[in-house]
mmCIF file of C-alpha atoms in Angstrom:
data_model
loop_
_atom_site.group_PDB
_atom_site.id
_atom_site.type_symbol
_atom_site.label_atom_id
_atom_site.label_comp_id
_atom_site.label_asym_id
_atom_site.label_seq_id
_atom_site.Cartn_x
_atom_site.Cartn_y
_atom_site.Cartn_z
ATOM 1 C CA TYR A 1 0.492 11.268 -2.868
ATOM 2 C CA TRP A 2 -3.220 10.974 -2.481
ATOM 3 C CA ARG A 3 -3.860 12.855 -5.910
ATOM 4 C CA ALA A 4 -1.378 10.726 -7.843
ATOM 5 C CA THR A 5 -3.955 7.727 -8.931
ATOM 6 C CA ASP A 6 -7.648 7.503 -9.304
ATOM 7 C CA PHE A 7 -7.772 4.962 -6.566
ATOM 8 C CA ARG A 8 -5.802 6.861 -3.995
ATOM 9 C CA ARG A 9 -8.195 9.992 -4.880
ATOM 10 C CA SER A 10 -11.204 7.605 -4.166
ATOM 11 C CA ILE A 11 -9.807 6.557 -0.793
ATOM 12 C CA ARG A 12 -9.126 10.151 0.154
ATOM 13 C CA ASP A 13 -12.599 11.482 -0.859
ATOM 14 C CA ALA A 14 -14.254 8.701 0.936
ATOM 15 C CA TRP A 15 -12.312 9.541 4.025
ATOM 16 C CA GLU A 16 -13.124 13.413 3.759
ATOM 17 C CA ASP A 17 -16.781 12.426 3.436
ATOM 18 C CA GLY A 18 -16.854 10.010 6.520
ATOM 19 C CA ARG A 19 -15.030 12.558 8.872
ATOM 20 C CA PRO A 20 -17.148 14.428 11.229
ATOM 21 C CA PRO A 21 -17.588 18.011 10.859
ATOM 22 C CA ARG A 22 -14.889 20.229 12.267
ATOM 23 C CA THR A 23 -15.691 22.298 15.191
ATOM 24 C CA ALA A 24 -14.553 25.561 16.163
ATOM 25 C CA ALA A 25 -16.257 25.553 19.467
ATOM 26 C CA THR A 26 -13.003 25.511 21.602
ATOM 27 C CA LEU A 27 -10.724 28.672 22.130
ATOM 28 C CA PRO A 28 -7.943 27.122 20.012
ATOM 29 C CA GLY A 29 -10.327 25.938 17.319
ATOM 30 C CA ARG A 30 -11.804 29.556 17.045
ATOM 31 C CA ALA A 31 -8.380 31.060 16.769
ATOM 32 C CA GLN A 32 -7.492 28.742 13.967
ATOM 33 C CA ALA A 33 -10.827 29.401 12.124
ATOM 34 C CA ALA A 34 -10.321 33.213 12.434
ATOM 35 C CA LEU A 35 -6.650 32.851 11.075
ATOM 36 C CA ASN A 36 -7.708 30.584 8.175
ATOM 37 C CA SER A 37 -10.313 33.196 7.266
ATOM 38 C CA GLY A 38 -7.851 36.012 7.311
ATOM 39 C CA GLN A 39 -9.094 37.607 10.328
ATOM 40 C CA HIS A 40 -5.524 38.261 11.808
ATOM 41 C CA GLU A 41 -6.604 40.634 14.519
ATOM 42 C CA GLU A 42 -8.935 38.486 16.038
ATOM 43 C CA ALA A 43 -6.948 35.499 15.640
ATOM 44 C CA LEU A 44 -4.025 37.184 17.465
ATOM 45 C CA SER A 45 -6.639 38.109 20.314
ATOM 46 C CA LEU A 46 -7.913 34.481 20.524
ATOM 47 C CA TYR A 47 -4.145 33.003 20.380
ATOM 48 C CA ASP A 48 -3.254 35.366 23.294
ATOM 49 C CA GLN A 49 -6.072 34.176 25.357
ATOM 50 C CA ALA A 50 -5.546 30.702 24.808
ATOM 51 C CA LEU A 51 -1.742 30.968 25.475
ATOM 52 C CA SER A 52 -2.618 32.919 28.684
ATOM 53 C CA ALA A 53 -4.603 29.718 29.795
ATOM 54 C CA ASP A 54 -1.785 27.082 28.493
ATOM 55 C CA PRO A 55 1.528 29.002 28.170
ATOM 56 C CA GLN A 56 3.126 25.562 27.120
ATOM 57 C CA TRP A 57 1.041 25.343 23.973
ATOM 58 C CA VAL A 58 3.885 25.250 21.252
ATOM 59 C CA GLY A 59 1.705 25.082 18.371
ATOM 60 C CA GLY A 60 -0.064 28.253 19.634
ATOM 61 C CA TYR A 61 2.991 30.127 19.531
ATOM 62 C CA VAL A 62 3.615 29.236 16.007
ATOM 63 C CA ARG A 63 0.056 30.278 14.854
ATOM 64 C CA ARG A 64 0.382 33.363 16.954
ATOM 65 C CA ALA A 65 3.718 34.181 14.905
ATOM 66 C CA GLU A 66 1.775 33.433 11.594
ATOM 67 C CA ALA A 67 -0.976 36.233 12.593
ATOM 68 C CA LEU A 68 1.735 38.983 13.580
ATOM 69 C CA LEU A 69 3.443 37.881 10.305
ATOM 70 C CA ALA A 70 0.435 38.767 8.605
ATOM 71 C CA LEU A 71 -0.084 41.932 10.238
ATOM 72 C CA GLY A 72 3.557 43.098 9.556
ATOM 73 C CA ARG A 73 4.765 43.112 13.228
ATOM 74 C CA LEU A 74 7.950 41.358 12.303
ATOM 75 C CA GLN A 75 9.829 41.476 15.577
ATOM 76 C CA GLU A 76 6.830 40.163 17.598
ATOM 77 C CA ALA A 77 6.512 37.266 15.068
ATOM 78 C CA ALA A 78 9.998 36.337 15.398
ATOM 79 C CA ARG A 79 9.830 36.209 19.291
ATOM 80 C CA SER A 80 6.687 34.097 19.101
ATOM 81 C CA ALA A 81 8.459 31.706 16.699
ATOM 82 C CA ARG A 82 11.692 31.741 18.904
ATOM 83 C CA ILE A 83 9.389 30.722 22.058
ATOM 84 C CA ALA A 84 7.785 28.053 20.288
ATOM 85 C CA HIS A 85 11.491 26.772 19.120
ATOM 86 C CA PHE A 86 12.565 26.978 22.835
ATOM 87 C CA LEU A 87 9.641 25.270 24.314
ATOM 88 C CA GLY A 88 9.973 22.227 21.835
ATOM 89 C CA GLY A 89 7.224 19.863 22.994
ATOM 90 C CA PRO A 90 6.301 16.433 22.104
ATOM 91 C CA ASP A 91 5.797 17.149 18.274
ATOM 92 C CA PRO A 92 9.247 18.343 16.742
ATOM 93 C CA SER A 93 7.435 19.609 13.596
ATOM 94 C CA THR A 94 6.362 22.635 15.470
ATOM 95 C CA ALA A 95 9.853 23.758 15.780
ATOM 96 C CA VAL A 96 10.269 23.165 12.001
ATOM 97 C CA GLU A 97 7.411 25.516 11.345
ATOM 98 C CA ALA A 98 9.001 28.018 13.580
ATOM 99 C CA ASP A 99 12.007 28.032 11.427
ATOM 100 C CA TRP A 100 9.919 28.840 8.529
ATOM 101 C CA MET A 101 8.254 31.544 10.347
ATOM 102 C CA LEU A 102 11.518 32.877 11.031
ATOM 103 C CA ALA A 103 12.522 32.406 7.288
ATOM 104 C CA GLN A 104 9.446 34.631 6.264
ATOM 105 C CA VAL A 105 10.296 37.242 8.812
ATOM 106 C CA ALA A 106 14.028 37.558 7.739
ATOM 107 C CA TYR A 107 12.683 37.886 3.942
ATOM 108 C CA ARG A 108 10.242 40.574 4.975
ATOM 109 C CA ASP A 109 13.033 42.259 6.893
ATOM 110 C CA GLY A 110 15.074 42.153 3.639
ATOM 111 C CA ASP A 111 17.743 39.683 4.688
ATOM 112 C CA VAL A 112 17.319 37.065 1.666
ATOM 113 C CA ASP A 113 20.352 35.032 2.738
ATOM 114 C CA ALA A 114 19.068 34.448 6.173
ATOM 115 C CA ALA A 115 15.554 33.644 4.755
ATOM 116 C CA LEU A 116 17.227 31.145 2.401
ATOM 117 C CA ALA A 117 19.283 29.402 5.045
ATOM 118 C CA LEU A 118 16.093 29.038 7.527
ATOM 119 C CA GLY A 119 13.868 27.959 4.635
ATOM 120 C CA GLU A 120 16.401 25.129 3.796
ATOM 121 C CA GLN A 121 16.693 24.235 7.254
ATOM 122 C CA ALA A 122 12.906 24.004 7.467
ATOM 123 C CA LEU A 123 12.581 21.877 4.350
ATOM 124 C CA ASP A 124 15.655 19.576 5.400
ATOM 125 C CA ALA A 125 13.533 18.435 8.500
ATOM 126 C CA TYR A 126 11.165 17.001 5.858
ATOM 127 C CA ARG A 127 13.684 15.763 3.410
ATOM 128 C CA PHE A 128 15.577 13.766 6.076
ATOM 129 C CA GLN A 129 13.078 12.159 8.510
ATOM 130 C CA SER A 130 13.304 9.542 11.053
ATOM 131 C CA ILE A 131 10.559 7.028 11.799
ATOM 132 C CA ALA A 132 9.190 9.541 14.410
ATOM 133 C CA GLY A 133 8.703 12.196 11.651
ATOM 134 C CA PRO A 134 9.937 15.600 10.648
ATOM 135 C CA GLY A 135 12.569 17.295 12.898
ATOM 136 C CA THR A 136 13.733 13.983 14.541
ATOM 137 C CA PHE A 137 16.387 12.818 12.089
ATOM 138 C CA GLY A 138 19.639 11.609 14.074
ATOM 139 C CA GLY A 139 17.816 11.861 17.320
ATOM 140 C CA GLY A 140 16.705 8.398 17.673
ATOM 141 C CA LEU A 141 16.866 6.921 21.286
ATOM 142 C CA TYR A 142 15.957 3.341 20.560
ATOM 143 C CA GLY A 143 19.708 2.269 20.178
ATOM 144 C CA TRP A 144 20.555 3.406 23.815
ATOM 145 C CA ALA A 145 17.015 2.342 25.114
ATOM 146 C CA THR A 146 17.427 -1.131 23.601
ATOM 147 C CA PHE A 147 21.210 -1.894 23.042
ATOM 148 C CA ARG A 148 22.819 0.896 25.130
ATOM 149 C CA ARG A 149 24.479 2.251 22.508
ATOM 150 C CA LEU A 150 24.118 5.215 19.844
ATOM 151 C CA ALA A 151 21.342 4.869 17.205
ATOM 152 C CA LEU A 152 21.794 4.780 13.631
ATOM 153 C CA ARG A 153 21.053 8.226 12.245
ATOM 154 C CA ALA A 154 18.876 6.899 9.593
ATOM 155 C CA ASP A 155 16.527 4.482 11.289
ATOM 156 C CA MET A 156 14.312 3.551 8.299
ATOM 157 C CA LEU A 157 15.159 1.149 5.568
ATOM 158 C CA PRO A 158 15.443 2.595 2.122
ATOM 159 C CA GLN A 159 12.553 0.573 0.640
ATOM 160 C CA LEU A 160 10.204 2.269 3.110
ATOM 161 C CA VAL A 161 7.644 4.356 1.018
ATOM 162 C CA THR A 162 7.099 7.454 2.957
ATOM 163 C CA ILE A 163 4.935 10.706 2.262
ATOM 164 C CA ARG A 164 7.607 13.299 3.061
ATOM 165 C CA PHE A 165 5.996 16.334 1.722
ATOM 166 C CA THR A 166 2.159 17.927 1.922
ATOM 167 C CA ASP A 167 0.813 20.585 0.077
ATOM 168 C CA ARG A 168 2.009 23.084 2.695
ATOM 169 C CA GLU A 169 5.876 22.095 2.115
ATOM 170 C CA ILE A 170 5.442 22.077 -1.439
ATOM 171 C CA GLY A 171 4.220 25.878 -1.090
ATOM 172 C CA TRP A 172 7.434 26.206 0.844
ATOM 173 C CA MET A 173 9.517 25.081 -2.065
ATOM 174 C CA GLU A 174 7.716 27.419 -4.511
ATOM 175 C CA THR A 175 8.486 30.391 -2.172
ATOM 176 C CA LEU A 176 12.025 29.220 -1.528
ATOM 177 C CA GLY A 177 12.331 29.127 -5.458
ATOM 178 C CA ALA A 178 11.036 32.570 -5.753
ATOM 179 C CA TRP A 179 13.638 33.742 -3.246
ATOM 180 C CA TYR A 180 16.503 32.052 -5.093
ATOM 181 C CA GLU A 181 15.339 33.908 -8.272
ATOM 182 C CA GLU A 182 15.333 37.010 -6.520
ATOM 183 C CA ALA A 183 18.756 36.375 -5.048
ATOM 184 C CA GLY A 184 20.194 35.624 -8.618
ATOM 185 C CA ASP A 185 20.682 31.856 -7.940
ATOM 186 C CA LEU A 186 18.674 30.594 -10.833
ATOM 187 C CA GLU A 187 20.197 26.978 -10.653
ATOM 188 C CA ALA A 188 19.171 26.633 -6.871
ATOM 189 C CA ALA A 189 15.645 27.951 -8.118
ATOM 190 C CA ARG A 190 15.464 25.212 -10.692
ATOM 191 C CA ARG A 191 16.672 22.630 -8.399
ATOM 192 C CA THR A 192 13.915 23.745 -5.837
ATOM 193 C CA TYR A 193 11.050 23.857 -8.325
ATOM 194 C CA GLY A 194 12.248 20.530 -9.737
ATOM 195 C CA GLU A 195 12.201 18.764 -6.110
ATOM 196 C CA ALA A 196 8.711 20.373 -5.683
ATOM 197 C CA LEU A 197 7.363 18.752 -9.214
ATOM 198 C CA GLN A 198 9.082 15.435 -8.224
ATOM 199 C CA ALA A 199 7.112 15.346 -4.948
ATOM 200 C CA ALA A 200 3.768 16.879 -6.560
ATOM 201 C CA PRO A 201 3.697 16.637 -10.280
ATOM 202 C CA ASP A 202 0.497 18.784 -10.292
ATOM 203 C CA ALA A 203 2.303 21.893 -8.467
ATOM 204 C CA THR A 204 1.434 24.212 -11.210
ATOM 205 C CA LEU A 205 3.384 27.240 -9.782
ATOM 206 C CA ALA A 206 6.730 25.114 -9.853
ATOM 207 C CA ALA A 207 5.993 23.999 -13.304
ATOM 208 C CA GLU A 208 5.554 27.437 -14.652
ATOM 209 C CA ARG A 209 8.553 28.958 -12.940
ATOM 210 C CA LEU A 210 10.823 26.051 -14.176
ATOM 211 C CA ALA A 211 9.587 26.375 -17.744
ATOM 212 C CA ALA A 212 10.058 30.162 -17.504
ATOM 213 C CA LEU A 213 13.618 29.581 -16.396
ATOM 214 C CA GLY A 214 14.328 27.277 -19.103
ATOM 215 C CA ASP A 215 17.776 25.576 -19.506
#
């Protein structure tokens, strides 16, 4: 979205320039910095420390699963992702990230069908959103709280413009497309790459794979 026009790019760049510098002074910040830089053993150790201090930190379990996945410790990664799913938390998108972690574990474990199902489940949370964001579709409480009746599943008007996908989810789509190719479902691969391009016309990998698959 922010790269689509010159005006939007200028707004994004100005916002980035005006932001205060990020700090890794806190324990979670140091853990994230280590994860971002590929220091997975250090990141895992730091996340373990942070979760020992705050066992209810849902996002920490997801990031811990990411570090374990990078280290090839699949069963531990799956367990950490399932803990995040179980805990839930105020931000439902963390459970969606846990689904994506489990999808990658399944793929690494050789279960492509399970990986595809979990990957689609994670993306569906972004495809179908409520006003409260990813992972909340169909769970609105306003109907009961206000009118003492069930809420509509879709609580946003169709004309409301939303940014459903970020670069991260576009990457998920490209990965999912590759899994579909591996499974021999080329039509699903084309559909997934096409969806990525529709959301982000400069998604280079999706464009290359779609061109390679042809008609």
